Every structure is written in C-alpha cells, then in structure tokens.
mmCIF file of C-alpha atoms in Angstrom:
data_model
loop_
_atom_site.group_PDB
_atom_site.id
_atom_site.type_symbol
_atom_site.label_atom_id
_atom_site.label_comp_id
_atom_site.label_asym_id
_atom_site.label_seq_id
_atom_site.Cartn_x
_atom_site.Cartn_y
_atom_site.Cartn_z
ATOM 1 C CA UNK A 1 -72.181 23.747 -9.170
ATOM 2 C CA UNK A 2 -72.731 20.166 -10.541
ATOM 3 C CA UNK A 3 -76.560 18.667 -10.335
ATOM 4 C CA UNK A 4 -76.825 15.041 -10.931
ATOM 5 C CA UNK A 5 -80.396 13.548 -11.146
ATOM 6 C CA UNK A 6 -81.069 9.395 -11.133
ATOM 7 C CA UNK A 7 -84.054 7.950 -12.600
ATOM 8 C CA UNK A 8 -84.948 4.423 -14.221
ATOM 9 C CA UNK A 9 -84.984 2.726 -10.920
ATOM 10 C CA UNK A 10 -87.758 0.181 -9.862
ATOM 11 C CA UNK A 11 -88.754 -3.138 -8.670
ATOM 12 C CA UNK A 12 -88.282 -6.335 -11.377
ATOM 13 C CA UNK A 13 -88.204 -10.162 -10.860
ATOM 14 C CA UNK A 14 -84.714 -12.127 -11.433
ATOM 15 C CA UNK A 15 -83.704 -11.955 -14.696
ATOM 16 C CA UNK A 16 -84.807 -9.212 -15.779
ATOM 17 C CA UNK A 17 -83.583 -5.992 -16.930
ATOM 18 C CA UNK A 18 -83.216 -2.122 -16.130
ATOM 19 C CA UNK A 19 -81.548 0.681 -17.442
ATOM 20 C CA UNK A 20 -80.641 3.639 -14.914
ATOM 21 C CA UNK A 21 -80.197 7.443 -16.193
ATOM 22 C CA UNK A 22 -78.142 9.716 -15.019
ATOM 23 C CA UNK A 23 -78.318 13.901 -16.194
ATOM 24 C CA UNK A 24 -75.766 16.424 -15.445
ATOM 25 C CA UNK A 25 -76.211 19.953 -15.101
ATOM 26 C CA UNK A 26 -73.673 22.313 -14.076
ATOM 27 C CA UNK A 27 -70.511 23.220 -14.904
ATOM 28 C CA UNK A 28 -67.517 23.555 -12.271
ATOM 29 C CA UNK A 29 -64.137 25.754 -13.302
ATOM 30 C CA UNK A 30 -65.200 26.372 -16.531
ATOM 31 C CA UNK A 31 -65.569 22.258 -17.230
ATOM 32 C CA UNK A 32 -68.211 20.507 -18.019
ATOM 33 C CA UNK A 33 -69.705 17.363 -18.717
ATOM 34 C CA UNK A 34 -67.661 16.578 -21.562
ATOM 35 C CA UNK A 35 -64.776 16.452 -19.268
ATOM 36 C CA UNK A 36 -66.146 14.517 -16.255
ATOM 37 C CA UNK A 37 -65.381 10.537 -15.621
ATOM 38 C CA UNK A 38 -68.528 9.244 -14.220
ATOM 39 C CA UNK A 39 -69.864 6.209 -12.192
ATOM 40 C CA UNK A 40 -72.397 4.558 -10.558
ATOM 41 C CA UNK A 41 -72.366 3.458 -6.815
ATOM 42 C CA UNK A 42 -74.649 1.380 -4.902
ATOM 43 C CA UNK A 43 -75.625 0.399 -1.157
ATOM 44 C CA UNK A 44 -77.762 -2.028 -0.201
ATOM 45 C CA UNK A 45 -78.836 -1.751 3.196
ATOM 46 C CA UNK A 46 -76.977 -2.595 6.024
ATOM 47 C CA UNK A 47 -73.558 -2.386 3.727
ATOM 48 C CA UNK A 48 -71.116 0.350 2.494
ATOM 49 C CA UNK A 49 -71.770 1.921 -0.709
ATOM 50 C CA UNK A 50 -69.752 0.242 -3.808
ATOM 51 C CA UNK A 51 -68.026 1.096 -6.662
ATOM 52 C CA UNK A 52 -70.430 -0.613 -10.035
ATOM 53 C CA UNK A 53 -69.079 0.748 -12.819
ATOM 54 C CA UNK A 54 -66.903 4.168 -14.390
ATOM 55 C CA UNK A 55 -66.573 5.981 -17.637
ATOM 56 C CA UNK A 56 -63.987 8.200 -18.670
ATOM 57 C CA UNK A 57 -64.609 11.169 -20.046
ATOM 58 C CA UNK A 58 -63.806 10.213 -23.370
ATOM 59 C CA UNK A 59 -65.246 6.946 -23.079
ATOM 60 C CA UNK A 60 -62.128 5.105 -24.112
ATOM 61 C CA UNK A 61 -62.125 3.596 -20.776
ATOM 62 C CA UNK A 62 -64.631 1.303 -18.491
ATOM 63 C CA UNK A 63 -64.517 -0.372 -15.176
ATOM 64 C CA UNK A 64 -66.869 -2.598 -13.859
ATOM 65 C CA UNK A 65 -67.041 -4.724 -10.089
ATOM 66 C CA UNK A 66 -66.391 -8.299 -10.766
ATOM 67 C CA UNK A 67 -69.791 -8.836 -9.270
ATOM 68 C CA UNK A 68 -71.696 -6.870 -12.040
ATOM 69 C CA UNK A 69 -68.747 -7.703 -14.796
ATOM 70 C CA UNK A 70 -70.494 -9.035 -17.946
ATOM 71 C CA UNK A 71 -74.168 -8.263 -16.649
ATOM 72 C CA UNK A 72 -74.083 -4.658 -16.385
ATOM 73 C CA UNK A 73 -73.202 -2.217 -19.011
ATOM 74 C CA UNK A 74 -71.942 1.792 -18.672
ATOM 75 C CA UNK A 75 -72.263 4.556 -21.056
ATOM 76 C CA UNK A 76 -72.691 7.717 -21.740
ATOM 77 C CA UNK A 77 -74.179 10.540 -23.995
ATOM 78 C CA UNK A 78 -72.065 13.712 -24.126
ATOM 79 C CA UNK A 79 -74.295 15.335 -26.114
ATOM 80 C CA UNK A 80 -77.277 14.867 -23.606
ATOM 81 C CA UNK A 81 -75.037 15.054 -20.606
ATOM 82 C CA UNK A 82 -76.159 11.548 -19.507
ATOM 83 C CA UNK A 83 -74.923 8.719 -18.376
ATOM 84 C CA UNK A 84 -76.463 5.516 -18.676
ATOM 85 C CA UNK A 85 -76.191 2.021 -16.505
ATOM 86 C CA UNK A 86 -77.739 -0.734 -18.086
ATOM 87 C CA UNK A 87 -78.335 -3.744 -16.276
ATOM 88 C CA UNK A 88 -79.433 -7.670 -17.522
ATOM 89 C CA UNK A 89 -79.847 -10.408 -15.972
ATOM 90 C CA UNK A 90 -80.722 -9.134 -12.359
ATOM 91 C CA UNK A 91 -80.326 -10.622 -9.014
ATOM 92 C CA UNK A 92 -81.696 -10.272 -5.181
ATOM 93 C CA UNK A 93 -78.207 -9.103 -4.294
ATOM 94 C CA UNK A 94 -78.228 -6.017 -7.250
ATOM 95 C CA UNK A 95 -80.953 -4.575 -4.842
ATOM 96 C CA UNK A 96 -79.741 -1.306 -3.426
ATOM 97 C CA UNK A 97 -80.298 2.387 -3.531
ATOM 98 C CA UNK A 98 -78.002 2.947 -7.007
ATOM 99 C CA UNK A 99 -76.171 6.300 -7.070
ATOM 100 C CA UNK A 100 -74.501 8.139 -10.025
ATOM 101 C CA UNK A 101 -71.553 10.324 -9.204
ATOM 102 C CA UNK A 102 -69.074 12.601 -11.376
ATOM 103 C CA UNK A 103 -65.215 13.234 -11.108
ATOM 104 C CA UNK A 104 -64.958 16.884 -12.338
ATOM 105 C CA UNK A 105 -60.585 17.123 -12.086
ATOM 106 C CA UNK A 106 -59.469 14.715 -14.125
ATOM 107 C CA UNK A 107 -61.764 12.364 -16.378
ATOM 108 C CA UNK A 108 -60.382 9.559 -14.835
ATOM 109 C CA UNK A 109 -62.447 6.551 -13.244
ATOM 110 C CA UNK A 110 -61.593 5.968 -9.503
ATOM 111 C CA UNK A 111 -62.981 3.159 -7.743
ATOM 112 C CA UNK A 112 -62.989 5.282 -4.508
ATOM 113 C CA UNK A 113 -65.864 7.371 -4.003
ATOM 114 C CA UNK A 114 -63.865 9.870 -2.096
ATOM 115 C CA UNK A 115 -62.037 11.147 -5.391
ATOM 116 C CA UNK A 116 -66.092 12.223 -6.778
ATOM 117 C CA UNK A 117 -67.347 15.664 -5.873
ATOM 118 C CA UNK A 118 -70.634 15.145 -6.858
ATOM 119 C CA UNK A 119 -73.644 12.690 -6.407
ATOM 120 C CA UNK A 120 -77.189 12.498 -7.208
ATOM 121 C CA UNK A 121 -79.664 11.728 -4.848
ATOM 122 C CA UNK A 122 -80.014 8.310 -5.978
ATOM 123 C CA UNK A 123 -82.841 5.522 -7.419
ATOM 124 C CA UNK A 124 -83.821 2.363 -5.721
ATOM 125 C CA UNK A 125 -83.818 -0.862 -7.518
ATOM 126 C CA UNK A 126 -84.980 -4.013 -5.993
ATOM 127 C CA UNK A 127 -85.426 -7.346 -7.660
ATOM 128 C CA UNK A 128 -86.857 -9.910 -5.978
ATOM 129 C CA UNK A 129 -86.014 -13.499 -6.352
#
C-alpha cells in the first residue's frame, strides 16, 4: 500500500511564492518510489480537479498545464521519496485544494487522473488578490 502525505500549503498575497511537499511511503508489487511517475492535481471549488504538473520516474521527463507553464516548477527527491511543486508568481485563480498523486505501473506521466492509484489527502492554497 502507497501513503502519500501533502504539506506546504497556505494562504499568500499575489505574487508570491510556495513550495508544496509531497512524501511517499509504501511500496506496491515489489516497486517503489524510485519507479513511480508522480503529479500534482488541483480543484478549486466548484470545478473538476486538474492535471498541474508530472514527473517521470527518472525525471527525464516533465509536464506542466499551460496555465501554470513557466510559473510552476516539479521535482523530485528519490532519495527522500518526495516530490516537490514549487510555485512563483501566484494568482487568485492557483487557489484550490492541491493534490499529489503517484502512477505505480509504469513511470510514465498521464494527464488523466484515472491512470494514478494513489492520492494524498491534499493541502489548500489560497492567494488572494
């Protein structure tokens, strides 16, 4: 079984900056997090919840939304089993309930959240104007 635990979140002005955290415990099929892509989601209320940003596994590979592209960065520390969204240059519209979620088959980022197995509870971030 996979645990994934948020923190970082809070509430900043425009402009400002925040880095989220992500650690995974857990190991599923004899993989771990070494193997995992990872991403983070977000819903803001009243909306779906979006695709932000992925990882591979190996971290060869990154994908961002085109509405956090150049603003918000993704990355990740094998060796502490973290991975890490760091944000710049907030907005209003960034506010939502920011989840991070692992895909523990194939390393590879999908920008469905149906393909990841696992989520953490999430962290709210809210930036007011």
């Amino acid at each position: 079984q996979v645990q994934l635990v948020e923190s970082g979140g809070g509430l900043v002005q425009a402009g400002d900056s925040l880095r989220l955290s992500c650690v995974v415990s857990g190991e599923v099929s004899g993989r771990n997090f070494n193997s995992y892509a990872m991403a983070w989601f977000r819903q803001a209320p009243g909306k779906e919840r979006e695709f932000v940003g992925g990882i591979s596994y190996s971290s060869n590979t990154t994908y961002y939304a085109d509405s956090v592209k150049g603003r918000f960065t993704i990355s990740r520390d094998n060796a502490k089993s973290t991975v890490y969204l760091q944000m710049s240059t907030l907005k209003p519209e960034d506010t939502a309930i920011y989840y991070c979620a692992a895909e523990t088959f194939f390393g590879v980022v999908r920008l469905s959240e149906s393909h990841y197995t696992d989520w953490g509870q999430g962290t709210q971030v809210t930036v007011l104007s």
